[in-house]
Tab-separated table of C-alpha atoms in Angstrom:
chain	number	residue	atom	x	y	z
L	1	MET	CA	3.804	28.016	-21.697
L	2	THR	CA	7.062	30.970	-23.450
L	3	THR	CA	7.374	28.641	-26.182
L	4	LEU	CA	3.469	28.927	-26.918
L	5	LYS	CA	3.555	32.674	-25.946
L	6	ARG	CA	5.695	33.117	-29.015
L	7	LEU	CA	4.353	30.374	-31.677
L	8	LEU	CA	0.620	32.018	-30.846
L	9	HIS	CA	1.795	36.210	-31.364
L	10	ASN	CA	4.541	34.693	-34.903
L	11	LEU	CA	0.739	33.818	-36.583
L	12	PRO	CA	-0.571	35.100	-39.322
L	13	GLY	CA	-3.820	36.929	-38.006
L	14	PRO	CA	-6.675	34.192	-40.219
L	15	PHE	CA	-4.784	31.475	-38.661
L	16	PHE	CA	-6.505	32.627	-35.490
L	17	PRO	CA	-9.748	31.307	-35.808
L	18	VAL	CA	-8.874	27.972	-37.222
L	19	LEU	CA	-5.883	27.345	-34.450
L	20	VAL	CA	-8.226	27.485	-31.183
L	21	PRO	CA	-9.961	24.941	-31.685
L	22	ALA	CA	-7.690	22.652	-33.390
L	23	LEU	CA	-6.148	23.038	-30.591
L	24	LEU	CA	-8.792	22.565	-27.845
L	25	THR	CA	-9.462	19.323	-30.036
L	26	ALA	CA	-5.860	18.354	-29.250
L	27	LEU	CA	-6.264	18.986	-25.473
L	28	LEU	CA	-9.338	16.880	-25.657
L	29	THR	CA	-8.567	13.667	-26.940
L	30	ALA	CA	-6.097	13.137	-25.269
L	31	GLY	CA	-7.509	13.360	-21.986
L	32	CYS	CA	-10.882	10.759	-23.485
L	33	GLY	CA	-9.937	7.531	-22.539
L	34	THR	CA	-8.439	8.304	-19.442
L	35	ALA	CA	-11.179	10.037	-17.144
L	36	PRO	CA	-10.500	11.207	-13.640
L	37	SER	CA	-9.991	8.244	-11.172
L	38	SER	CA	-10.145	9.038	-7.555
L	39	ALA	CA	-10.257	6.109	-4.874
L	40	ARG	CA	-11.529	6.541	-1.304
L	41	ASP	CA	-11.591	4.574	1.610
L	42	GLY	CA	-13.951	3.882	4.757
L	43	PHE	CA	-14.101	1.494	7.555
L	44	PHE	CA	-17.342	-0.220	7.736
L	45	PHE	CA	-18.848	-3.984	9.304
L	46	ASP	CA	-15.906	-3.853	10.980
L	47	THR	CA	-13.837	-3.950	8.221
L	48	VAL	CA	-11.719	-1.566	4.570
L	49	VAL	CA	-13.698	-0.705	1.512
L	50	ARG	CA	-12.515	0.820	-0.656
L	51	ILE	CA	-13.581	2.263	-3.899
L	52	ARG	CA	-12.586	3.473	-7.094
L	53	VAL	CA	-14.426	5.236	-9.247
L	54	ASN	CA	-13.279	6.654	-13.211
L	55	SER	CA	-15.563	9.368	-13.643
L	56	LYS	CA	-15.888	13.418	-14.550
L	57	ASP	CA	-18.469	12.918	-11.750
L	58	ALA	CA	-16.095	10.904	-8.699
L	59	ASP	CA	-16.705	12.321	-5.694
L	60	ASP	CA	-20.455	12.826	-6.045
L	61	ILE	CA	-21.162	8.726	-7.001
L	62	LEU	CA	-18.314	7.855	-4.397
L	63	ASP	CA	-20.642	10.088	-2.053
L	64	GLN	CA	-23.555	8.382	-2.743
L	65	CYS	CA	-21.396	4.179	-2.551
L	66	PHE	CA	-20.567	5.891	1.216
L	67	ARG	CA	-23.988	6.677	2.157
L	68	ARG	CA	-25.461	4.250	0.594
L	69	MET	CA	-23.197	1.372	2.646
L	70	GLY	CA	-24.088	3.431	6.165
L	71	GLU	CA	-27.467	2.670	4.947
L	72	TYR	CA	-26.330	-1.169	5.260
L	73	GLU	CA	-24.536	-1.035	7.748
L	74	LEU	CA	-27.997	0.140	9.549
L	75	ILE	CA	-29.050	-3.413	7.949
L	76	PHE	CA	-27.234	-6.088	7.851
L	77	SER	CA	-24.378	-5.181	10.553
L	78	THR	CA	-25.610	-7.946	14.039
L	79	GLU	CA	-23.462	-5.853	16.393
L	80	ASN	CA	-24.682	-2.833	15.640
L	81	LYS	CA	-27.857	-2.412	18.460
L	82	ASN	CA	-29.412	0.391	15.360
L	83	SER	CA	-29.407	-1.982	12.969
L	84	GLU	CA	-32.330	-3.237	11.221
L	85	LEU	CA	-31.133	-7.625	12.227
L	86	TYR	CA	-30.388	-6.903	15.376
L	87	ARG	CA	-33.880	-5.703	16.010
L	88	VAL	CA	-34.703	-8.859	14.177
L	89	ASN	CA	-32.228	-10.974	16.596
L	90	HIS	CA	-33.577	-9.530	19.439
L	91	ARG	CA	-37.081	-9.635	17.999
L	92	THR	CA	-40.427	-9.348	20.885
L	93	GLU	CA	-42.676	-10.546	18.311
L	94	GLN	CA	-41.754	-13.628	15.823
L	95	THR	CA	-43.557	-12.260	12.962
L	96	LEU	CA	-41.412	-9.150	11.450
L	97	THR	CA	-41.879	-7.422	8.280
L	98	ILE	CA	-38.072	-6.854	6.622
L	99	SER	CA	-37.001	-4.713	4.336
L	100	ASP	CA	-35.941	-5.354	0.997
L	101	ASP	CA	-32.350	-5.380	1.260
L	102	LEU	CA	-32.701	-7.901	4.422
L	103	ALA	CA	-35.532	-10.020	3.018
L	104	ALA	CA	-34.296	-9.980	-1.040
L	105	CYS	CA	-30.469	-11.542	1.095
L	106	LEU	CA	-31.946	-13.484	3.416
L	107	SER	CA	-33.805	-15.074	0.558
L	108	GLN	CA	-30.809	-16.467	-1.867
L	109	SER	CA	-28.965	-17.425	1.643
L	110	LEU	CA	-32.432	-19.585	3.072
L	111	ASP	CA	-32.338	-20.838	-0.602
L	112	TYR	CA	-28.368	-22.616	-0.287
L	113	CYS	CA	-29.171	-23.308	3.410
L	114	GLU	CA	-32.000	-25.294	1.563
L	115	LEU	CA	-29.694	-27.035	-1.248
L	116	THR	CA	-26.642	-27.928	1.292
L	117	SER	CA	-29.731	-29.567	4.268
L	118	GLY	CA	-28.079	-26.695	6.544
L	119	ARG	CA	-24.126	-27.816	6.451
L	120	PHE	CA	-24.363	-23.807	5.531
L	121	ASP	CA	-27.253	-22.690	7.939
L	122	VAL	CA	-28.296	-18.211	8.469
L	123	THR	CA	-28.711	-19.469	12.473
L	124	ILE	CA	-25.595	-20.290	12.502
L	125	CYS	CA	-25.040	-16.991	14.918
L	126	PRO	CA	-25.874	-18.394	18.255
L	127	VAL	CA	-23.283	-20.605	17.495
L	128	SER	CA	-20.732	-17.865	15.552
L	129	GLU	CA	-20.839	-14.920	18.720
L	130	LEU	CA	-19.229	-17.995	20.807
L	131	TRP	CA	-16.466	-17.789	18.801
L	132	ASP	CA	-14.648	-14.187	19.575
L	133	PHE	CA	-12.014	-14.287	16.378
L	134	HIS	CA	-10.748	-10.923	16.574
L	135	ALA	CA	-10.239	-11.410	20.759
L	136	GLU	CA	-6.448	-10.554	22.590
L	137	GLU	CA	-6.339	-13.397	23.327
L	138	PRO	CA	-9.271	-16.314	21.388
L	139	ALA	CA	-9.715	-19.312	23.292
L	140	VAL	CA	-11.629	-22.073	22.116
L	141	PRO	CA	-15.169	-22.272	24.017
L	142	PRO	CA	-16.276	-24.108	26.164
L	143	GLU	CA	-18.060	-26.797	24.722
L	144	GLU	CA	-21.223	-27.643	26.450
L	145	ARG	CA	-21.954	-23.640	25.658
L	146	LEU	CA	-21.504	-24.591	21.866
L	147	ARG	CA	-23.920	-27.982	22.207
L	148	ASP	CA	-26.757	-25.254	24.540
L	149	ALA	CA	-25.807	-22.847	21.033
L	150	LEU	CA	-26.032	-25.910	18.242
L	151	SER	CA	-29.382	-26.469	20.032
L	152	ARG	CA	-31.070	-23.124	18.586
L	153	VAL	CA	-29.368	-23.484	14.374
L	154	ASP	CA	-31.705	-24.662	12.009
L	155	TYR	CA	-32.511	-23.187	9.680
L	156	ARG	CA	-35.747	-24.653	8.855
L	157	THR	CA	-37.486	-22.832	11.607
L	158	VAL	CA	-37.199	-19.790	9.949
L	159	HIS	CA	-40.053	-18.785	7.332
L	160	LEU	CA	-39.421	-15.551	4.675
L	161	SER	CA	-42.251	-15.028	2.612
L	162	GLY	CA	-42.225	-12.057	0.688
L	163	ASN	CA	-41.020	-8.722	2.963
L	164	THR	CA	-42.952	-11.619	5.667
L	165	LEU	CA	-40.470	-13.077	7.729
L	166	SER	CA	-41.723	-15.053	10.798
L	167	PHE	CA	-39.854	-17.595	13.131
L	168	ASP	CA	-40.809	-20.443	15.391
L	169	SER	CA	-38.273	-19.891	18.238
L	170	PRO	CA	-37.339	-17.696	19.948
L	171	ASP	CA	-34.652	-17.615	20.270
L	172	THR	CA	-33.010	-18.240	16.890
L	173	MET	CA	-30.729	-15.826	15.400
L	174	ILE	CA	-29.430	-15.202	12.126
L	175	ASP	CA	-25.690	-14.488	11.029
L	176	LEU	CA	-25.469	-12.566	7.300
L	177	GLY	CA	-21.939	-12.669	7.711
L	178	ALA	CA	-21.193	-15.513	4.289
L	179	ALA	CA	-23.817	-13.401	2.295
L	180	ALA	CA	-24.741	-8.807	3.196
L	181	LYS	CA	-20.987	-8.337	1.904
L	182	GLY	CA	-21.301	-9.876	-1.238
L	183	TYR	CA	-25.123	-8.565	-1.967
L	184	ILE	CA	-23.797	-4.750	-0.586
L	185	SER	CA	-20.719	-5.628	-3.578
L	186	ARG	CA	-23.725	-5.959	-6.007
L	187	GLU	CA	-25.354	-3.309	-5.043
L	188	LEU	CA	-23.145	-1.078	-5.234
L	189	ALA	CA	-22.294	-1.517	-8.537
L	190	LYS	CA	-25.253	-1.227	-9.204
L	191	LEU	CA	-25.888	1.806	-8.682
L	192	ILE	CA	-22.609	3.136	-9.739
L	193	GLY	CA	-23.981	2.378	-13.630
L	194	ASP	CA	-27.253	3.643	-12.541
L	195	LEU	CA	-25.188	6.790	-12.009
L	196	GLY	CA	-24.412	6.563	-15.645
L	197	CYS	CA	-20.833	5.232	-14.645
L	198	GLY	CA	-19.426	2.301	-16.808
L	199	SER	CA	-15.397	2.041	-14.858
L	200	ALA	CA	-15.091	1.367	-11.050
L	201	LEU	CA	-13.288	-1.266	-8.402
L	202	ILE	CA	-14.880	-1.908	-5.420
L	203	SER	CA	-12.828	-3.632	-3.041
L	204	LEU	CA	-15.550	-4.421	0.324
L	205	GLY	CA	-13.043	-6.390	3.628
L	206	GLY	CA	-11.665	-9.041	0.465
L	207	ASN	CA	-14.222	-9.029	-1.946
L	208	VAL	CA	-13.602	-7.006	-5.279
L	209	ARG	CA	-15.522	-6.023	-7.630
L	210	ALA	CA	-15.025	-4.491	-11.522
L	211	VAL	CA	-16.940	-2.791	-12.435
L	212	GLY	CA	-16.847	-2.021	-16.724
L	213	ARG	CA	-12.774	-2.076	-17.542
L	214	LYS	CA	-10.061	-0.064	-15.389
L	215	SER	CA	-9.341	1.469	-19.116
L	216	ALA	CA	-10.376	1.290	-23.178
L	217	GLY	CA	-8.426	-1.441	-23.750
L	218	LYS	CA	-7.450	-2.931	-19.934
L	219	SER	CA	-9.471	-5.219	-17.641
L	220	TRP	CA	-9.319	-4.611	-13.958
L	221	ASN	CA	-6.504	-6.458	-12.422
L	222	VAL	CA	-7.250	-8.362	-8.686
L	223	GLY	CA	-4.665	-10.138	-6.837
L	224	ILE	CA	-5.505	-12.745	-4.511
L	225	GLN	CA	-3.388	-12.967	-1.713
L	226	LYS	CA	-1.786	-16.220	-0.344
L	227	PRO	CA	-2.769	-18.568	2.159
L	228	PHE	CA	-1.488	-18.093	5.512
L	229	SER	CA	0.861	-15.548	3.714
L	230	ALA	CA	2.432	-11.672	4.173
L	231	ARG	CA	-1.165	-9.372	3.216
L	232	GLY	CA	-0.377	-8.723	0.108
L	233	GLU	CA	1.207	-11.667	-1.136
L	234	LEU	CA	-0.202	-13.453	-4.322
L	235	ILE	CA	-0.753	-16.429	-5.135
L	236	GLY	CA	-1.957	-14.986	-8.552
L	237	THR	CA	-4.460	-12.495	-10.559
L	238	VAL	CA	-7.102	-12.739	-12.737
L	239	SER	CA	-8.409	-10.146	-15.176
L	240	ALA	CA	-12.123	-9.187	-13.819
L	241	GLU	CA	-14.480	-7.509	-16.208
L	242	ASP	CA	-17.991	-6.489	-15.053
L	243	CYS	CA	-17.982	-9.148	-12.374
L	244	CYS	CA	-17.051	-10.079	-8.481
L	245	VAL	CA	-13.080	-11.904	-7.477
L	246	ILE	CA	-14.113	-13.464	-3.835
L	247	SER	CA	-12.179	-15.420	-1.729
L	248	SER	CA	-12.696	-16.953	1.165
L	249	GLY	CA	-10.265	-19.278	3.366
L	250	THR	CA	-9.535	-20.585	7.015
L	251	TYR	CA	-5.997	-18.107	6.968
L	252	GLU	CA	-8.805	-15.397	7.957
L	253	ARG	CA	-10.367	-14.836	11.315
L	254	CYS	CA	-8.555	-18.052	12.980
L	255	PHE	CA	-6.244	-18.429	15.585
L	256	VAL	CA	-3.480	-21.188	17.102
L	257	SER	CA	-4.382	-22.712	20.221
L	258	GLY	CA	-1.916	-25.959	21.736
L	259	GLY	CA	-0.635	-26.585	17.543
L	260	LYS	CA	-4.686	-26.271	16.207
L	261	LEU	CA	-5.877	-23.722	14.163
L	262	TYR	CA	-9.455	-22.599	14.155
L	263	HIS	CA	-10.873	-20.732	12.059
L	264	HIS	CA	-14.462	-18.801	11.290
L	265	VAL	CA	-15.875	-21.431	9.167
L	266	LEU	CA	-17.889	-23.357	11.362
L	267	ASP	CA	-19.395	-27.262	10.975
L	268	THR	CA	-22.694	-26.910	11.833
L	269	SER	CA	-23.140	-30.441	13.386
L	270	THR	CA	-20.393	-29.580	15.547
L	271	GLY	CA	-19.886	-26.107	16.807
L	272	TYR	CA	-15.964	-26.368	15.380
L	273	PRO	CA	-14.401	-25.337	12.512
L	274	CYS	CA	-15.198	-27.440	10.144
L	275	ASP	CA	-12.772	-29.928	7.951
L	276	THR	CA	-11.888	-27.584	5.343
L	277	TRP	CA	-10.813	-29.738	1.724
L	278	THR	CA	-9.008	-26.583	1.274
L	279	ASP	CA	-7.308	-23.244	2.270
L	280	GLN	CA	-9.212	-21.038	-0.090
L	281	VAL	CA	-11.917	-20.712	-2.213
L	282	THR	CA	-11.567	-17.819	-5.079
L	283	VAL	CA	-15.200	-17.405	-7.147
L	284	ILE	CA	-15.538	-15.746	-9.887
L	285	GLY	CA	-19.299	-14.230	-11.096
L	286	GLU	CA	-21.345	-11.815	-11.855
L	287	ASP	CA	-23.549	-11.730	-8.743
L	288	ASP	CA	-21.239	-11.161	-6.061
L	289	CYS	CA	-24.814	-12.515	-3.298
L	290	LEU	CA	-24.224	-15.913	-4.771
L	291	CYS	CA	-20.867	-15.587	-5.204
L	292	ASP	CA	-20.026	-15.284	-1.242
L	293	ILE	CA	-22.094	-17.606	-0.112
L	294	ILE	CA	-20.694	-20.587	-2.538
L	295	ALA	CA	-17.185	-18.932	-1.377
L	296	THR	CA	-18.236	-20.346	2.563
L	297	VAL	CA	-20.703	-23.147	1.106
L	298	SER	CA	-18.005	-24.495	-0.799
L	299	LEU	CA	-15.018	-24.458	2.585
L	300	ILE	CA	-17.460	-26.714	3.510
L	301	ILE	CA	-19.505	-29.307	1.739
L	302	GLY	CA	-16.241	-30.233	0.008
L	303	ARG	CA	-15.038	-30.257	-3.589
L	304	GLU	CA	-17.370	-32.549	-4.954
L	305	GLU	CA	-19.950	-31.924	-2.958
L	306	THR	CA	-19.401	-28.201	-5.467
L	307	GLY	CA	-19.661	-29.313	-7.846
L	308	LYS	CA	-22.292	-31.756	-8.037
L	309	LEU	CA	-23.645	-27.804	-5.772
L	310	LEU	CA	-22.770	-25.819	-9.407
L	311	ARG	CA	-23.621	-28.925	-11.726
L	312	GLU	CA	-27.469	-28.643	-10.257
L	313	SER	CA	-27.838	-25.256	-8.891
L	314	GLY	CA	-26.950	-23.823	-12.454
L	315	ALA	CA	-25.305	-21.083	-10.535
L	316	ASP	CA	-23.102	-19.452	-12.791
L	317	VAL	CA	-19.994	-19.421	-11.460
L	318	SER	CA	-15.918	-20.601	-12.110
L	319	LEU	CA	-14.646	-21.880	-8.577
L	320	PHE	CA	-10.359	-21.741	-7.924
L	321	TYR	CA	-9.282	-23.169	-5.319
L	322	VAL	CA	-4.881	-24.265	-3.846
L	323	ASP	CA	-4.882	-28.022	-4.298
L	324	GLY	CA	-2.124	-29.394	-1.889
L	325	ASP	CA	0.756	-28.165	-3.595
L	326	GLY	CA	0.281	-25.217	-3.693
L	327	ASN	CA	-1.071	-24.290	-7.350
L	328	TYR	CA	-3.859	-22.336	-8.302
L	329	THR	CA	-6.465	-24.798	-10.305
L	330	ALA	CA	-9.793	-24.379	-10.936
L	331	LEU	CA	-12.571	-26.915	-10.059
L	332	ASP	CA	-13.479	-29.574	-12.798
L	333	MET	CA	-17.437	-29.207	-12.450
L	334	ASP	CA	-17.076	-32.698	-12.850
L	335	GLY	CA	-16.676	-33.151	-9.040
L	336	THR	CA	-13.737	-35.530	-10.065
R	1	MET	CA	2.150	24.768	-48.260
R	2	LYS	CA	2.533	28.090	-46.474
R	3	LYS	CA	4.652	29.621	-43.872
R	4	GLY	CA	1.591	29.905	-41.752
R	5	ASP	CA	0.123	26.526	-42.286
R	6	ILE	CA	3.604	25.001	-41.341
R	7	ILE	CA	3.622	26.504	-37.812
R	8	LEU	CA	-0.338	26.021	-37.417
R	9	ILE	CA	0.045	22.049	-37.391
R	10	SER	CA	3.991	22.527	-35.167
R	11	ALA	CA	1.807	24.120	-33.141
R	12	ILE	CA	-0.676	21.608	-32.687
R	13	LEU	CA	1.944	19.004	-32.276
R	14	VAL	CA	3.502	20.419	-30.012
R	15	LEU	CA	1.243	21.090	-27.822
R	16	ALA	CA	-1.267	18.052	-28.257
R	17	ALA	CA	2.507	16.175	-27.272
R	18	ALA	CA	3.333	18.252	-23.854
R	19	VAL	CA	-0.772	17.255	-22.929
R	20	LEU	CA	0.067	13.505	-23.151
R	21	LEU	CA	2.947	13.752	-21.836
R	22	LEU	CA	1.549	15.568	-18.313
R	23	SER	CA	-1.061	14.027	-18.971
R	24	GLY	CA	0.429	10.805	-18.758
R	25	ARG	CA	2.449	10.899	-15.354
R	26	SER	CA	2.807	12.948	-12.254
R	27	ALA	CA	5.139	15.682	-11.167
R	28	ASP	CA	7.400	14.109	-8.705
R	29	GLY	CA	6.358	10.106	-8.922
R	30	ALA	CA	4.366	8.409	-6.789
R	31	ARG	CA	3.679	9.192	-3.484
R	32	LEU	CA	2.678	6.960	-0.358
R	33	VAL	CA	-1.246	8.734	1.590
R	34	VAL	CA	-1.751	7.994	5.152
R	35	THR	CA	-4.712	7.467	6.517
R	36	VAL	CA	-6.470	8.182	10.108
R	37	ASP	CA	-9.698	6.947	10.504
R	38	GLY	CA	-10.580	7.734	6.720
R	39	GLU	CA	-8.783	11.809	7.064
R	40	LEU	CA	-5.596	12.259	5.256
R	41	PHE	CA	-2.538	11.647	7.142
R	42	GLY	CA	-0.205	13.309	5.221
R	43	SER	CA	1.779	12.461	1.345
R	44	TYR	CA	4.196	11.387	1.681
R	45	SER	CA	7.374	11.105	-2.074
R	46	LEU	CA	8.524	7.425	-1.987
R	47	GLY	CA	12.235	9.689	-3.147
R	48	GLU	CA	13.256	9.596	0.123
R	49	ASP	CA	13.554	7.362	2.924
R	50	ARG	CA	12.151	8.128	6.135
R	51	GLU	CA	10.271	7.121	9.511
R	52	ILE	CA	6.759	8.082	9.503
R	53	ARG	CA	5.100	8.276	13.190
R	54	ILE	CA	1.099	7.864	12.518
R	55	GLY	CA	0.627	8.923	15.828
R	56	SER	CA	1.025	6.682	19.164
R	57	SER	CA	0.002	3.828	17.782
R	58	ASN	CA	1.925	2.513	14.173
R	59	ILE	CA	4.994	3.707	12.706
R	60	CYS	CA	5.785	3.030	8.836
R	61	VAL	CA	8.715	3.608	7.274
R	62	ILE	CA	10.565	4.575	3.230
R	63	ARG	CA	13.515	2.811	2.624
R	64	ASP	CA	14.932	1.713	-1.360
R	65	GLY	CA	10.814	3.145	-2.576
R	66	GLU	CA	9.379	0.537	-1.006
R	67	VAL	CA	6.628	1.336	1.966
R	68	SER	CA	5.837	-0.894	5.315
R	69	MET	CA	4.435	-0.536	8.865
R	70	SER	CA	7.404	-1.184	10.686
R	71	GLU	CA	5.334	-0.867	14.566
R	72	ALA	CA	2.509	-0.834	15.328
R	73	ASP	CA	0.065	-1.609	18.884
R	74	CYS	CA	-2.252	-3.438	17.656
R	75	PRO	CA	-3.160	-7.611	18.846
R	76	ASP	CA	-3.002	-8.685	15.898
R	77	ARG	CA	-0.072	-7.283	14.159
R	78	VAL	CA	-2.122	-8.148	10.192
R	79	CYS	CA	0.230	-4.907	8.929
R	80	VAL	CA	3.509	-4.926	10.746
R	81	ARG	CA	3.710	-8.605	8.748
R	82	SER	CA	2.140	-7.008	5.129
R	83	LYS	CA	4.582	-7.557	2.221
R	84	PRO	CA	5.837	-3.979	1.421
R	85	ILE	CA	3.887	-2.060	-1.161
R	86	ARG	CA	4.996	0.921	-3.803
R	87	ARG	CA	3.135	0.290	-6.710
R	88	GLU	CA	0.247	2.218	-7.824
R	89	GLY	CA	-2.990	0.781	-6.177
R	90	GLU	CA	-1.443	-1.353	-2.766
R	91	THR	CA	-1.807	-0.684	0.172
R	92	ILE	CA	-1.663	-1.630	3.826
R	93	VAL	CA	-3.982	-2.048	6.612
R	94	CYS	CA	-3.923	-1.515	10.124
R	95	LEU	CA	-7.984	-2.098	10.780
R	96	PRO	CA	-7.081	-2.231	14.666
R	97	ASN	CA	-5.840	1.250	14.534
R	98	ARG	CA	-8.010	2.208	11.674
R	99	VAL	CA	-4.829	3.400	9.702
R	100	ILE	CA	-3.891	3.228	6.504
R	101	LEU	CA	-0.995	3.079	3.945
R	102	SER	CA	-1.389	3.571	-0.038
R	103	ILE	CA	0.853	4.268	-3.053
R	104	THR	CA	-1.118	6.710	-5.624
R	105	GLY	CA	0.541	8.448	-8.211
R	106	GLU	CA	2.560	6.600	-10.902
R	107	ASP	CA	0.449	3.456	-12.656
R	108	GLY	CA	2.282	0.120	-11.537
R	109	VAL	CA	2.459	-1.915	-14.915
R	110	ASP	CA	1.114	-4.557	-13.852
R	111	ALA	CA	0.084	-3.975	-9.732
R	112	PRO	CA	-2.838	-5.401	-9.222
R	113	ASP	CA	-5.976	-2.782	-9.237
R	114	ALA	CA	-6.889	-4.954	-5.880
R	115	ILE	CA	-6.840	-8.226	-4.052
R	116	ALA	CA	-9.300	-10.716	-3.512
R	117	GLY	CA	-9.019	-12.496	0.171
């Protein structure tokens, strides 16, 4: 500051009016392209959420995002007794009117139940409830109970028309665990865009959504977790710009019992974890909800079926998987 | 060119350079930020080796500019098995105890901004 004062002091009078605007321009140009960056963490849906926003209104945008996230928790949580989905699952009437958010997410999920003929099934809830992966000593549920629960699993007994949801059977329950996080990150990205911000990064329990770029010439850099390795150990990174990067694998929510790995992706015909073709798939695309669903669906149905499904459904996504040698490979859409 | 012009141009150049330098880097480099249940617990320089007790549930360690979770009473111990962090944007999360360690400050050259999976 001393130098500045001295410079100003030494300047001949007439130059002063020129100098001030010139300095202001210099200051403004220097700040351009590096909009203030602000990040906030929170806990929702039994997972950690981090949103980073590059904007002069970062605090306000983050406030609105976290408020919205609280609202979504009160819609999609299967455990929160005050949530809409909990009320749906513990209903007394078999026909209900549900919110737009729940209807949209459920509708997209039901499409994939249909496309996979029930190998992916949103009514898996009674079975998934028996598997407590967070327990201090997780245990394999008794076969009899799994069989009982399986008899309640059938997406064809759920009918959604607009906002009207009806059930054929009173003990059918819905689990949107494979779609809700994707739905939420997609809607948060929209919200951030609507608030006039073009640069943000959402990380919702391992689902990553990039809004715009990190800075003028730089995409967001998203690491892919290496399966069965220390958190933060990466198998690769991808550049992301206005897309989501969603990884799902058998290394998350799992336990080992009797030398066997039990993971959270369940087989709708047995109630046990399904035999997956890879430890992890990563789906990249513009529709987070779709990508989230496809990540789980792909683990269940296998490589060839995934290729076929993506071709036939015309889903605009790219899918990567970890092959037997631990390499990160793009799925050939021919399914070969 | 008059003497005044030269002074004017120099002044602008010096100030612009100063502004660029100041806005481009933080005063004391990368820092560890610890939060518990979303509330700030503390912020520490990575330059000084130390052990930080986070309540009665977790202990983290700063050593050679890297941060790791050395102890935790959570059942899954994912945080203790996490890779040490040192670059801006990297995090270690202890979900059961709602503890987050994150690095802020200097922007890492090619550190990932987030991790999927």
